[in-house]
Amino acid sequence: MEGFIVDVTAENAQQVLIEESMQRPVVVDVWADWCEPCKQLMPVLEKLANEYAGQFLLAKLNADTEQALAGQLGVRSLPTVMVLKDGQPVDGFAGAQPEQQIREMLDNYLPKAWELQYQQAQKLVGEGELDQALPLLRQAYGDSAERADIAKQYAAVLLEKNRVKDTEEVLGKILMADQDADYQQLMAQLELKQAAADSPEIKALQQALAENPDDSESAYKLAVQLSQADRHEEALEILLGLLRKDLGFADGAAKQAYLDIVKALGAGDPVATTYQRKLMTLMF
């Protein structure tokens, strides 16, 4: 059933109150035209139903036209609100209630924001949209207190994007009890990525810098190579060092490369945020 609000009748009661409550919570509002508190409560419930956009179904039941149905539900006063899950009443109240109290009741039965973000991210991962999935996973990971299942999905996407350092950090926080076969597979993939992280070009430039730490040209080339290998934080740190010496290094190419990496990481990325702040401090 689509939509946020429906009128309950004897004809659709089975579908609305039983079948639909197997899929999502159903909030039944039992009301009547002559009931003044009902007129105060219904706009609040309708507002919430539209705001939550289908996370629950608001089922409006007119007690005058559907007396038998109201009687079957055990309604004794109006307005009466019931929350149904899996075909059974799990909560409710009688009389008009303030909006905040209704929200608090609904929060007990509706998915958390991070759960919805995780579901959306999983869909995007399945469609191969990793760049769109990554910020949703990052948010869900943090808001869920770093739940292990989300951590592993987040780490898998980070690894796919060659964010080796970030992957290592996320996997390092997973408790031993949650280190299952998926975790072991991710760790094996991480080790392979780490072993293959340095291309011959990167190794040569790292050697040049080791021999001459003041070789700014080699440092710039190394930063470019690292950014192309999606080793963004390492690249940004090198570029930041160059910009501290000369904000216009390489005719502004170093600064532009720095900004391009930050932009590529995307808004809300913690690495991007950190290095945006460092550049602003340097410039101003």
PDB file of C-alpha atoms in Angstrom:
ATOM      1  CA  MET A   1       0.000   0.000   0.000  1.00  0.00           C
ATOM      2  CA  GLU A   2       1.379   3.388  -0.988  1.00  0.00           C
ATOM      3  CA  GLY A   3       0.798   6.716   0.710  1.00  0.00           C
ATOM      4  CA  PHE A   4       0.988   8.117   4.203  1.00  0.00           C
ATOM      5  CA  ILE A   5      -2.692   8.445   5.220  1.00  0.00           C
ATOM      6  CA  VAL A   6      -5.737   6.226   4.600  1.00  0.00           C
ATOM      7  CA  ASP A   7      -9.337   6.001   5.814  1.00  0.00           C
ATOM      8  CA  VAL A   8     -10.160   2.667   7.444  1.00  0.00           C
ATOM      9  CA  THR A   9     -13.402   0.915   6.541  1.00  0.00           C
ATOM     10  CA  ALA A  10     -14.774  -2.578   7.102  1.00  0.00           C
ATOM     11  CA  GLU A  11     -13.791  -3.372   3.507  1.00  0.00           C
ATOM     12  CA  ASN A  12     -10.077  -2.497   3.846  1.00  0.00           C
ATOM     13  CA  ALA A  13      -9.534  -3.156   7.565  1.00  0.00           C
ATOM     14  CA  GLN A  14      -7.797  -6.484   7.005  1.00  0.00           C
ATOM     15  CA  GLN A  15      -5.342  -4.948   4.562  1.00  0.00           C
ATOM     16  CA  VAL A  16      -4.721  -1.750   6.559  1.00  0.00           C
ATOM     17  CA  LEU A  17      -4.690  -2.993  10.147  1.00  0.00           C
ATOM     18  CA  ILE A  18      -3.213  -6.463   9.691  1.00  0.00           C
ATOM     19  CA  GLU A  19      -1.321  -6.814   6.425  1.00  0.00           C
ATOM     20  CA  GLU A  20       0.131  -3.302   6.362  1.00  0.00           C
ATOM     21  CA  SER A  21       1.199  -3.478  10.012  1.00  0.00           C
ATOM     22  CA  MET A  22       3.387  -6.444   9.054  1.00  0.00           C
ATOM     23  CA  GLN A  23       5.404  -4.076   6.826  1.00  0.00           C
ATOM     24  CA  ARG A  24       5.500  -0.872   8.898  1.00  0.00           C
ATOM     25  CA  PRO A  25       3.829   0.584  12.003  1.00  0.00           C
ATOM     26  CA  VAL A  26       0.209   1.615  11.544  1.00  0.00           C
ATOM     27  CA  VAL A  27      -1.088   4.477  13.697  1.00  0.00           C
ATOM     28  CA  VAL A  28      -4.867   4.205  14.021  1.00  0.00           C
ATOM     29  CA  ASP A  29      -6.686   7.440  14.851  1.00  0.00           C
ATOM     30  CA  VAL A  30     -10.255   6.756  15.987  1.00  0.00           C
ATOM     31  CA  TRP A  31     -12.291   9.957  15.726  1.00  0.00           C
ATOM     32  CA  ALA A  32     -15.757  11.443  15.164  1.00  0.00           C
ATOM     33  CA  ASP A  33     -17.111  14.701  13.705  1.00  0.00           C
ATOM     34  CA  TRP A  34     -18.660  15.822  16.999  1.00  0.00           C
ATOM     35  CA  CYS A  35     -15.425  15.256  18.987  1.00  0.00           C
ATOM     36  CA  GLU A  36     -13.573  18.557  19.544  1.00  0.00           C
ATOM     37  CA  PRO A  37     -10.329  16.975  20.875  1.00  0.00           C
ATOM     38  CA  CYS A  38     -10.331  14.819  17.721  1.00  0.00           C
ATOM     39  CA  LYS A  39     -10.247  17.975  15.605  1.00  0.00           C
ATOM     40  CA  GLN A  40      -7.219  19.209  17.568  1.00  0.00           C
ATOM     41  CA  LEU A  41      -5.368  15.914  17.330  1.00  0.00           C
ATOM     42  CA  MET A  42      -5.925  14.935  13.714  1.00  0.00           C
ATOM     43  CA  PRO A  43      -3.932  17.810  12.109  1.00  0.00           C
ATOM     44  CA  VAL A  44      -0.974  16.939  14.339  1.00  0.00           C
ATOM     45  CA  LEU A  45      -1.083  13.288  13.276  1.00  0.00           C
ATOM     46  CA  GLU A  46      -1.469  14.232   9.612  1.00  0.00           C
ATOM     47  CA  LYS A  47       1.502  16.587   9.868  1.00  0.00           C
ATOM     48  CA  LEU A  48       3.649  13.834  11.379  1.00  0.00           C
ATOM     49  CA  ALA A  49       2.509  11.283   8.791  1.00  0.00           C
ATOM     50  CA  ASN A  50       3.599  13.612   5.979  1.00  0.00           C
ATOM     51  CA  GLU A  51       6.821  14.565   7.736  1.00  0.00           C
ATOM     52  CA  TYR A  52       7.838  10.937   8.277  1.00  0.00           C
ATOM     53  CA  ALA A  53       6.957  10.291   4.633  1.00  0.00           C
ATOM     54  CA  GLY A  54       5.704   6.738   4.847  1.00  0.00           C
ATOM     55  CA  GLN A  55       7.725   5.396   7.751  1.00  0.00           C
ATOM     56  CA  PHE A  56       4.332   4.751   9.327  1.00  0.00           C
ATOM     57  CA  LEU A  57       0.804   4.666   7.936  1.00  0.00           C
ATOM     58  CA  LEU A  58      -1.829   6.896   9.526  1.00  0.00           C
ATOM     59  CA  ALA A  59      -5.141   5.027   9.441  1.00  0.00           C
ATOM     60  CA  LYS A  60      -8.134   7.255  10.234  1.00  0.00           C
ATOM     61  CA  LEU A  61     -11.185   5.435  11.550  1.00  0.00           C
ATOM     62  CA  ASN A  62     -14.528   7.282  11.866  1.00  0.00           C
ATOM     63  CA  ALA A  63     -16.176   5.827  14.971  1.00  0.00           C
ATOM     64  CA  ASP A  64     -19.674   6.926  13.822  1.00  0.00           C
ATOM     65  CA  THR A  65     -19.588   5.301  10.384  1.00  0.00           C
ATOM     66  CA  GLU A  66     -17.517   2.290  11.486  1.00  0.00           C
ATOM     67  CA  GLN A  67     -19.022   1.533  14.883  1.00  0.00           C
ATOM     68  CA  ALA A  68     -18.527  -2.229  14.667  1.00  0.00           C
ATOM     69  CA  LEU A  69     -14.850  -1.831  13.758  1.00  0.00           C
ATOM     70  CA  ALA A  70     -14.280   0.662  16.591  1.00  0.00           C
ATOM     71  CA  GLY A  71     -15.966  -1.805  18.955  1.00  0.00           C
ATOM     72  CA  GLN A  72     -13.709  -4.648  17.788  1.00  0.00           C
ATOM     73  CA  LEU A  73     -10.701  -2.466  18.593  1.00  0.00           C
ATOM     74  CA  GLY A  74     -12.042  -1.899  22.123  1.00  0.00           C
ATOM     75  CA  VAL A  75     -12.430   1.859  21.744  1.00  0.00           C
ATOM     76  CA  ARG A  76     -14.103   3.414  24.796  1.00  0.00           C
ATOM     77  CA  SER A  77     -13.414   7.115  24.354  1.00  0.00           C
ATOM     78  CA  LEU A  78     -12.479   9.566  21.620  1.00  0.00           C
ATOM     79  CA  PRO A  79     -10.015  10.317  20.319  1.00  0.00           C
ATOM     80  CA  THR A  80      -8.194   7.014  20.701  1.00  0.00           C
ATOM     81  CA  VAL A  81      -4.860   6.369  19.020  1.00  0.00           C
ATOM     82  CA  MET A  82      -3.319   2.919  18.665  1.00  0.00           C
ATOM     83  CA  VAL A  83       0.017   1.810  17.250  1.00  0.00           C
ATOM     84  CA  LEU A  84      -0.188  -1.561  15.495  1.00  0.00           C
ATOM     85  CA  LYS A  85       2.812  -3.743  14.624  1.00  0.00           C
ATOM     86  CA  ASP A  86       2.590  -7.249  13.192  1.00  0.00           C
ATOM     87  CA  GLY A  87      -1.174  -7.138  13.530  1.00  0.00           C
ATOM     88  CA  GLN A  88      -1.123  -6.360  17.253  1.00  0.00           C
ATOM     89  CA  PRO A  89      -1.544  -3.148  19.293  1.00  0.00           C
ATOM     90  CA  VAL A  90       1.762  -2.207  20.918  1.00  0.00           C
ATOM     91  CA  ASP A  91       1.101   1.317  22.173  1.00  0.00           C
ATOM     92  CA  GLY A  92      -1.395   4.143  22.149  1.00  0.00           C
ATOM     93  CA  PHE A  93      -3.238   6.776  24.126  1.00  0.00           C
ATOM     94  CA  ALA A  94      -6.666   8.308  24.652  1.00  0.00           C
ATOM     95  CA  GLY A  95      -7.394  12.022  24.393  1.00  0.00           C
ATOM     96  CA  ALA A  96      -5.463  14.751  22.600  1.00  0.00           C
ATOM     97  CA  GLN A  97      -1.730  14.704  23.324  1.00  0.00           C
ATOM     98  CA  PRO A  98       1.029  17.257  22.623  1.00  0.00           C
ATOM     99  CA  GLU A  99       3.069  16.769  19.460  1.00  0.00           C
ATOM    100  CA  GLN A 100       6.325  16.128  21.322  1.00  0.00           C
ATOM    101  CA  GLN A 101       4.791  13.305  23.339  1.00  0.00           C
ATOM    102  CA  ILE A 102       3.464  11.699  20.142  1.00  0.00           C
ATOM    103  CA  ARG A 103       6.915  11.983  18.541  1.00  0.00           C
ATOM    104  CA  GLU A 104       8.486  10.273  21.528  1.00  0.00           C
ATOM    105  CA  MET A 105       5.992   7.428  21.231  1.00  0.00           C
ATOM    106  CA  LEU A 106       6.633   7.050  17.489  1.00  0.00           C
ATOM    107  CA  ASP A 107      10.411   7.012  17.992  1.00  0.00           C
ATOM    108  CA  ASN A 108      10.026   3.709  19.832  1.00  0.00           C
ATOM    109  CA  TYR A 109       8.720   2.016  16.693  1.00  0.00           C
ATOM    110  CA  LEU A 110      10.202   3.859  13.725  1.00  0.00           C
ATOM    111  CA  PRO A 111      13.650   3.244  12.215  1.00  0.00           C
ATOM    112  CA  LYS A 112      16.371   5.629  13.342  1.00  0.00           C
ATOM    113  CA  ALA A 113      17.750   8.138  10.845  1.00  0.00           C
ATOM    114  CA  TRP A 114      21.002   6.184  10.621  1.00  0.00           C
ATOM    115  CA  GLU A 115      19.101   2.985   9.827  1.00  0.00           C
ATOM    116  CA  LEU A 116      17.471   4.703   6.859  1.00  0.00           C
ATOM    117  CA  GLN A 117      20.835   6.095   5.757  1.00  0.00           C
ATOM    118  CA  TYR A 118      22.371   2.634   5.967  1.00  0.00           C
ATOM    119  CA  GLN A 119      19.538   1.130   3.917  1.00  0.00           C
ATOM    120  CA  GLN A 120      19.949   3.826   1.278  1.00  0.00           C
ATOM    121  CA  ALA A 121      23.717   3.337   1.245  1.00  0.00           C
ATOM    122  CA  GLN A 122      23.350  -0.418   0.760  1.00  0.00           C
ATOM    123  CA  LYS A 123      21.079   0.217  -2.218  1.00  0.00           C
ATOM    124  CA  LEU A 124      23.624   2.611  -3.725  1.00  0.00           C
ATOM    125  CA  VAL A 125      26.463   0.125  -3.179  1.00  0.00           C
ATOM    126  CA  GLY A 126      24.417  -2.507  -4.974  1.00  0.00           C
ATOM    127  CA  GLU A 127      24.017  -0.092  -7.879  1.00  0.00           C
ATOM    128  CA  GLY A 128      27.746   0.652  -7.925  1.00  0.00           C
ATOM    129  CA  GLU A 129      27.285   4.266  -6.765  1.00  0.00           C
ATOM    130  CA  LEU A 130      30.112   4.171  -4.222  1.00  0.00           C
ATOM    131  CA  ASP A 131      30.788   7.919  -4.183  1.00  0.00           C
ATOM    132  CA  GLN A 132      27.172   8.578  -3.182  1.00  0.00           C
ATOM    133  CA  ALA A 133      27.111   5.716  -0.694  1.00  0.00           C
ATOM    134  CA  LEU A 134      30.285   6.758   1.136  1.00  0.00           C
ATOM    135  CA  PRO A 135      28.976   9.878   2.972  1.00  0.00           C
ATOM    136  CA  LEU A 136      25.808   8.017   3.989  1.00  0.00           C
ATOM    137  CA  LEU A 137      27.860   5.142   5.386  1.00  0.00           C
ATOM    138  CA  ARG A 138      30.150   7.573   7.199  1.00  0.00           C
ATOM    139  CA  GLN A 139      27.163   9.260   8.851  1.00  0.00           C
ATOM    140  CA  ALA A 140      25.418   5.988   9.707  1.00  0.00           C
ATOM    141  CA  TYR A 141      28.662   4.572  11.100  1.00  0.00           C
ATOM    142  CA  GLY A 142      29.094   7.527  13.464  1.00  0.00           C
ATOM    143  CA  ASP A 143      25.452   7.903  14.469  1.00  0.00           C
ATOM    144  CA  SER A 144      25.058   4.176  15.182  1.00  0.00           C
ATOM    145  CA  ALA A 145      27.962   4.247  17.665  1.00  0.00           C
ATOM    146  CA  GLU A 146      30.133   2.444  15.091  1.00  0.00           C
ATOM    147  CA  ARG A 147      28.023  -0.693  14.758  1.00  0.00           C
ATOM    148  CA  ALA A 148      30.048  -3.615  13.448  1.00  0.00           C
ATOM    149  CA  ASP A 149      27.837  -4.467  10.453  1.00  0.00           C
ATOM    150  CA  ILE A 150      27.906  -0.867   9.270  1.00  0.00           C
ATOM    151  CA  ALA A 151      31.639  -0.634   9.991  1.00  0.00           C
ATOM    152  CA  LYS A 152      32.325  -3.587   7.697  1.00  0.00           C
ATOM    153  CA  GLN A 153      30.225  -2.161   4.864  1.00  0.00           C
ATOM    154  CA  TYR A 154      31.866   1.242   5.330  1.00  0.00           C
ATOM    155  CA  ALA A 155      35.326  -0.352   5.327  1.00  0.00           C
ATOM    156  CA  ALA A 156      34.514  -2.329   2.174  1.00  0.00           C
ATOM    157  CA  VAL A 157      33.620   0.867   0.292  1.00  0.00           C
ATOM    158  CA  LEU A 158      36.655   2.706   1.659  1.00  0.00           C
ATOM    159  CA  LEU A 159      38.839  -0.161   0.507  1.00  0.00           C
ATOM    160  CA  GLU A 160      37.253  -0.139  -2.940  1.00  0.00           C
ATOM    161  CA  LYS A 161      38.095   3.570  -3.129  1.00  0.00           C
ATOM    162  CA  ASN A 162      41.708   2.823  -2.093  1.00  0.00           C
ATOM    163  CA  ARG A 163      41.268   4.701   1.181  1.00  0.00           C
ATOM    164  CA  VAL A 164      43.700   2.297   2.840  1.00  0.00           C
ATOM    165  CA  LYS A 165      44.487   4.361   5.931  1.00  0.00           C
ATOM    166  CA  ASP A 166      40.805   5.059   6.635  1.00  0.00           C
ATOM    167  CA  THR A 167      39.958   1.371   6.118  1.00  0.00           C
ATOM    168  CA  GLU A 168      42.632   0.344   8.595  1.00  0.00           C
ATOM    169  CA  GLU A 169      41.251   2.784  11.172  1.00  0.00           C
ATOM    170  CA  VAL A 170      37.658   1.533  10.805  1.00  0.00           C
ATOM    171  CA  LEU A 171      38.582  -2.156  10.908  1.00  0.00           C
ATOM    172  CA  GLY A 172      40.860  -1.541  13.877  1.00  0.00           C
ATOM    173  CA  LYS A 173      37.849  -0.516  15.990  1.00  0.00           C
ATOM    174  CA  ILE A 174      35.838  -3.678  15.374  1.00  0.00           C
ATOM    175  CA  LEU A 175      35.691  -5.786  18.531  1.00  0.00           C
ATOM    176  CA  MET A 176      36.943  -9.370  18.546  1.00  0.00           C
ATOM    177  CA  ALA A 177      33.416 -10.722  18.974  1.00  0.00           C
ATOM    178  CA  ASP A 178      32.479  -9.192  15.610  1.00  0.00           C
ATOM    179  CA  GLN A 179      35.586 -10.308  13.722  1.00  0.00           C
ATOM    180  CA  ASP A 180      33.759 -12.845  11.567  1.00  0.00           C
ATOM    181  CA  ALA A 181      34.510 -14.214   8.095  1.00  0.00           C
ATOM    182  CA  ASP A 182      33.575 -10.899   6.453  1.00  0.00           C
ATOM    183  CA  TYR A 183      36.001  -9.083   8.719  1.00  0.00           C
ATOM    184  CA  GLN A 184      38.774 -11.571   7.964  1.00  0.00           C
ATOM    185  CA  GLN A 185      38.180 -11.171   4.240  1.00  0.00           C
ATOM    186  CA  LEU A 186      38.381  -7.381   4.528  1.00  0.00           C
ATOM    187  CA  MET A 187      41.599  -7.641   6.510  1.00  0.00           C
ATOM    188  CA  ALA A 188      43.109  -9.890   3.829  1.00  0.00           C
ATOM    189  CA  GLN A 189      42.101  -7.413   1.115  1.00  0.00           C
ATOM    190  CA  LEU A 190      43.530  -4.563   3.181  1.00  0.00           C
ATOM    191  CA  GLU A 191      46.873  -6.332   3.520  1.00  0.00           C
ATOM    192  CA  LEU A 192      47.018  -6.853  -0.251  1.00  0.00           C
ATOM    193  CA  LYS A 193      46.249  -3.178  -0.843  1.00  0.00           C
ATOM    194  CA  GLN A 194      48.933  -2.156   1.626  1.00  0.00           C
ATOM    195  CA  ALA A 195      51.486  -4.402  -0.052  1.00  0.00           C
ATOM    196  CA  ALA A 196      50.674  -2.949  -3.475  1.00  0.00           C
ATOM    197  CA  ALA A 197      50.287   0.636  -2.287  1.00  0.00           C
ATOM    198  CA  ASP A 198      53.649   1.922  -3.536  1.00  0.00           C
ATOM    199  CA  SER A 199      54.066   2.028  -7.296  1.00  0.00           C
ATOM    200  CA  PRO A 200      57.603   2.194  -8.742  1.00  0.00           C
ATOM    201  CA  GLU A 201      57.075   5.927  -9.365  1.00  0.00           C
ATOM    202  CA  ILE A 202      56.034   6.521  -5.754  1.00  0.00           C
ATOM    203  CA  LYS A 203      58.950   4.486  -4.429  1.00  0.00           C
ATOM    204  CA  ALA A 204      61.421   6.423  -6.600  1.00  0.00           C
ATOM    205  CA  LEU A 205      60.066   9.785  -5.456  1.00  0.00           C
ATOM    206  CA  GLN A 206      60.055   8.674  -1.823  1.00  0.00           C
ATOM    207  CA  GLN A 207      63.706   7.660  -2.217  1.00  0.00           C
ATOM    208  CA  ALA A 208      64.567  11.025  -3.760  1.00  0.00           C
ATOM    209  CA  LEU A 209      62.948  12.830  -0.849  1.00  0.00           C
ATOM    210  CA  ALA A 210      64.697  10.614   1.667  1.00  0.00           C
ATOM    211  CA  GLU A 211      68.009  11.619   0.129  1.00  0.00           C
ATOM    212  CA  ASN A 212      67.045  15.297  -0.178  1.00  0.00           C
ATOM    213  CA  PRO A 213      64.133  16.365   2.081  1.00  0.00           C
ATOM    214  CA  ASP A 214      64.284  19.904   0.620  1.00  0.00           C
ATOM    215  CA  ASP A 215      63.555  18.695  -2.925  1.00  0.00           C
ATOM    216  CA  SER A 216      60.250  20.507  -3.379  1.00  0.00           C
ATOM    217  CA  GLU A 217      59.813  19.414  -6.976  1.00  0.00           C
ATOM    218  CA  SER A 218      60.021  15.727  -6.024  1.00  0.00           C
ATOM    219  CA  ALA A 219      57.649  16.379  -3.106  1.00  0.00           C
ATOM    220  CA  TYR A 220      55.108  17.941  -5.480  1.00  0.00           C
ATOM    221  CA  LYS A 221      55.390  15.035  -7.941  1.00  0.00           C
ATOM    222  CA  LEU A 222      55.001  12.561  -5.076  1.00  0.00           C
ATOM    223  CA  ALA A 223      51.837  14.326  -3.892  1.00  0.00           C
ATOM    224  CA  VAL A 224      50.395  14.088  -7.393  1.00  0.00           C
ATOM    225  CA  GLN A 225      51.226  10.383  -7.607  1.00  0.00           C
ATOM    226  CA  LEU A 226      49.709   9.722  -4.182  1.00  0.00           C
ATOM    227  CA  SER A 227      46.511  11.584  -5.067  1.00  0.00           C
ATOM    228  CA  GLN A 228      46.180   9.528  -8.252  1.00  0.00           C
ATOM    229  CA  ALA A 229      46.485   6.403  -6.120  1.00  0.00           C
ATOM    230  CA  ASP A 230      43.642   7.747  -3.897  1.00  0.00           C
ATOM    231  CA  ARG A 231      46.069   8.229  -1.007  1.00  0.00           C
ATOM    232  CA  HIS A 232      44.534  11.621  -0.436  1.00  0.00           C
ATOM    233  CA  GLU A 233      45.571  12.392   3.124  1.00  0.00           C
ATOM    234  CA  GLU A 234      49.241  11.674   2.418  1.00  0.00           C
ATOM    235  CA  ALA A 235      49.088  13.859  -0.685  1.00  0.00           C
ATOM    236  CA  LEU A 236      47.413  16.710   1.193  1.00  0.00           C
ATOM    237  CA  GLU A 237      50.005  16.609   3.966  1.00  0.00           C
ATOM    238  CA  ILE A 238      52.851  16.916   1.454  1.00  0.00           C
ATOM    239  CA  LEU A 239      51.113  19.715  -0.438  1.00  0.00           C
ATOM    240  CA  LEU A 240      50.406  21.537   2.805  1.00  0.00           C
ATOM    241  CA  GLY A 241      54.115  21.445   3.618  1.00  0.00           C
ATOM    242  CA  LEU A 242      54.905  22.953   0.220  1.00  0.00           C
ATOM    243  CA  LEU A 243      52.266  25.672   0.618  1.00  0.00           C
ATOM    244  CA  ARG A 244      53.633  26.599   4.035  1.00  0.00           C
ATOM    245  CA  LYS A 245      56.938  27.377   2.321  1.00  0.00           C
ATOM    246  CA  ASP A 246      55.412  29.023  -0.751  1.00  0.00           C
ATOM    247  CA  LEU A 247      51.662  29.550  -1.181  1.00  0.00           C
ATOM    248  CA  GLY A 248      52.180  30.084  -4.911  1.00  0.00           C
ATOM    249  CA  PHE A 249      54.433  27.058  -5.467  1.00  0.00           C
ATOM    250  CA  ALA A 250      54.590  25.814  -9.100  1.00  0.00           C
ATOM    251  CA  ASP A 251      52.665  28.878 -10.300  1.00  0.00           C
ATOM    252  CA  GLY A 252      49.716  27.948  -8.088  1.00  0.00           C
ATOM    253  CA  ALA A 253      49.544  24.322  -9.250  1.00  0.00           C
ATOM    254  CA  ALA A 254      50.204  22.965  -5.747  1.00  0.00           C
ATOM    255  CA  LYS A 255      47.365  24.988  -4.266  1.00  0.00           C
ATOM    256  CA  GLN A 256      45.028  23.949  -7.092  1.00  0.00           C
ATOM    257  CA  ALA A 257      45.936  20.288  -6.614  1.00  0.00           C
ATOM    258  CA  TYR A 258      45.251  20.661  -2.885  1.00  0.00           C
ATOM    259  CA  LEU A 259      41.815  22.173  -3.568  1.00  0.00           C
ATOM    260  CA  ASP A 260      41.008  19.533  -6.177  1.00  0.00           C
ATOM    261  CA  ILE A 261      41.735  16.717  -3.705  1.00  0.00           C
ATOM    262  CA  VAL A 262      39.593  18.339  -1.004  1.00  0.00           C
ATOM    263  CA  LYS A 263      36.752  18.765  -3.507  1.00  0.00           C
ATOM    264  CA  ALA A 264      37.065  15.170  -4.702  1.00  0.00           C
ATOM    265  CA  LEU A 265      36.766  13.891  -1.127  1.00  0.00           C
ATOM    266  CA  GLY A 266      33.372  15.573  -0.864  1.00  0.00           C
ATOM    267  CA  ALA A 267      31.562  17.732   1.654  1.00  0.00           C
ATOM    268  CA  GLY A 268      31.463  16.232   5.121  1.00  0.00           C
ATOM    269  CA  ASP A 269      34.495  14.013   4.640  1.00  0.00           C
ATOM    270  CA  PRO A 270      36.560  14.349   7.846  1.00  0.00           C
ATOM    271  CA  VAL A 271      39.869  14.472   5.947  1.00  0.00           C
ATOM    272  CA  ALA A 272      38.504  17.164   3.633  1.00  0.00           C
ATOM    273  CA  THR A 273      37.192  19.171   6.577  1.00  0.00           C
ATOM    274  CA  THR A 274      40.518  18.975   8.426  1.00  0.00           C
ATOM    275  CA  TYR A 275      42.580  20.079   5.458  1.00  0.00           C
ATOM    276  CA  GLN A 276      40.141  22.810   4.441  1.00  0.00           C
ATOM    277  CA  ARG A 277      40.624  24.265   7.908  1.00  0.00           C
ATOM    278  CA  LYS A 278      44.411  23.952   7.687  1.00  0.00           C
ATOM    279  CA  LEU A 279      44.491  25.781   4.362  1.00  0.00           C
ATOM    280  CA  MET A 280      42.237  28.555   5.650  1.00  0.00           C
ATOM    281  CA  THR A 281      44.522  28.996   8.667  1.00  0.00           C
ATOM    282  CA  LEU A 282      47.518  29.192   6.347  1.00  0.00           C
ATOM    283  CA  MET A 283      45.901  31.746   4.035  1.00  0.00           C
ATOM    284  CA  PHE A 284      44.386  34.009   6.672  1.00  0.00           C
TER     285      PHE A 284
END
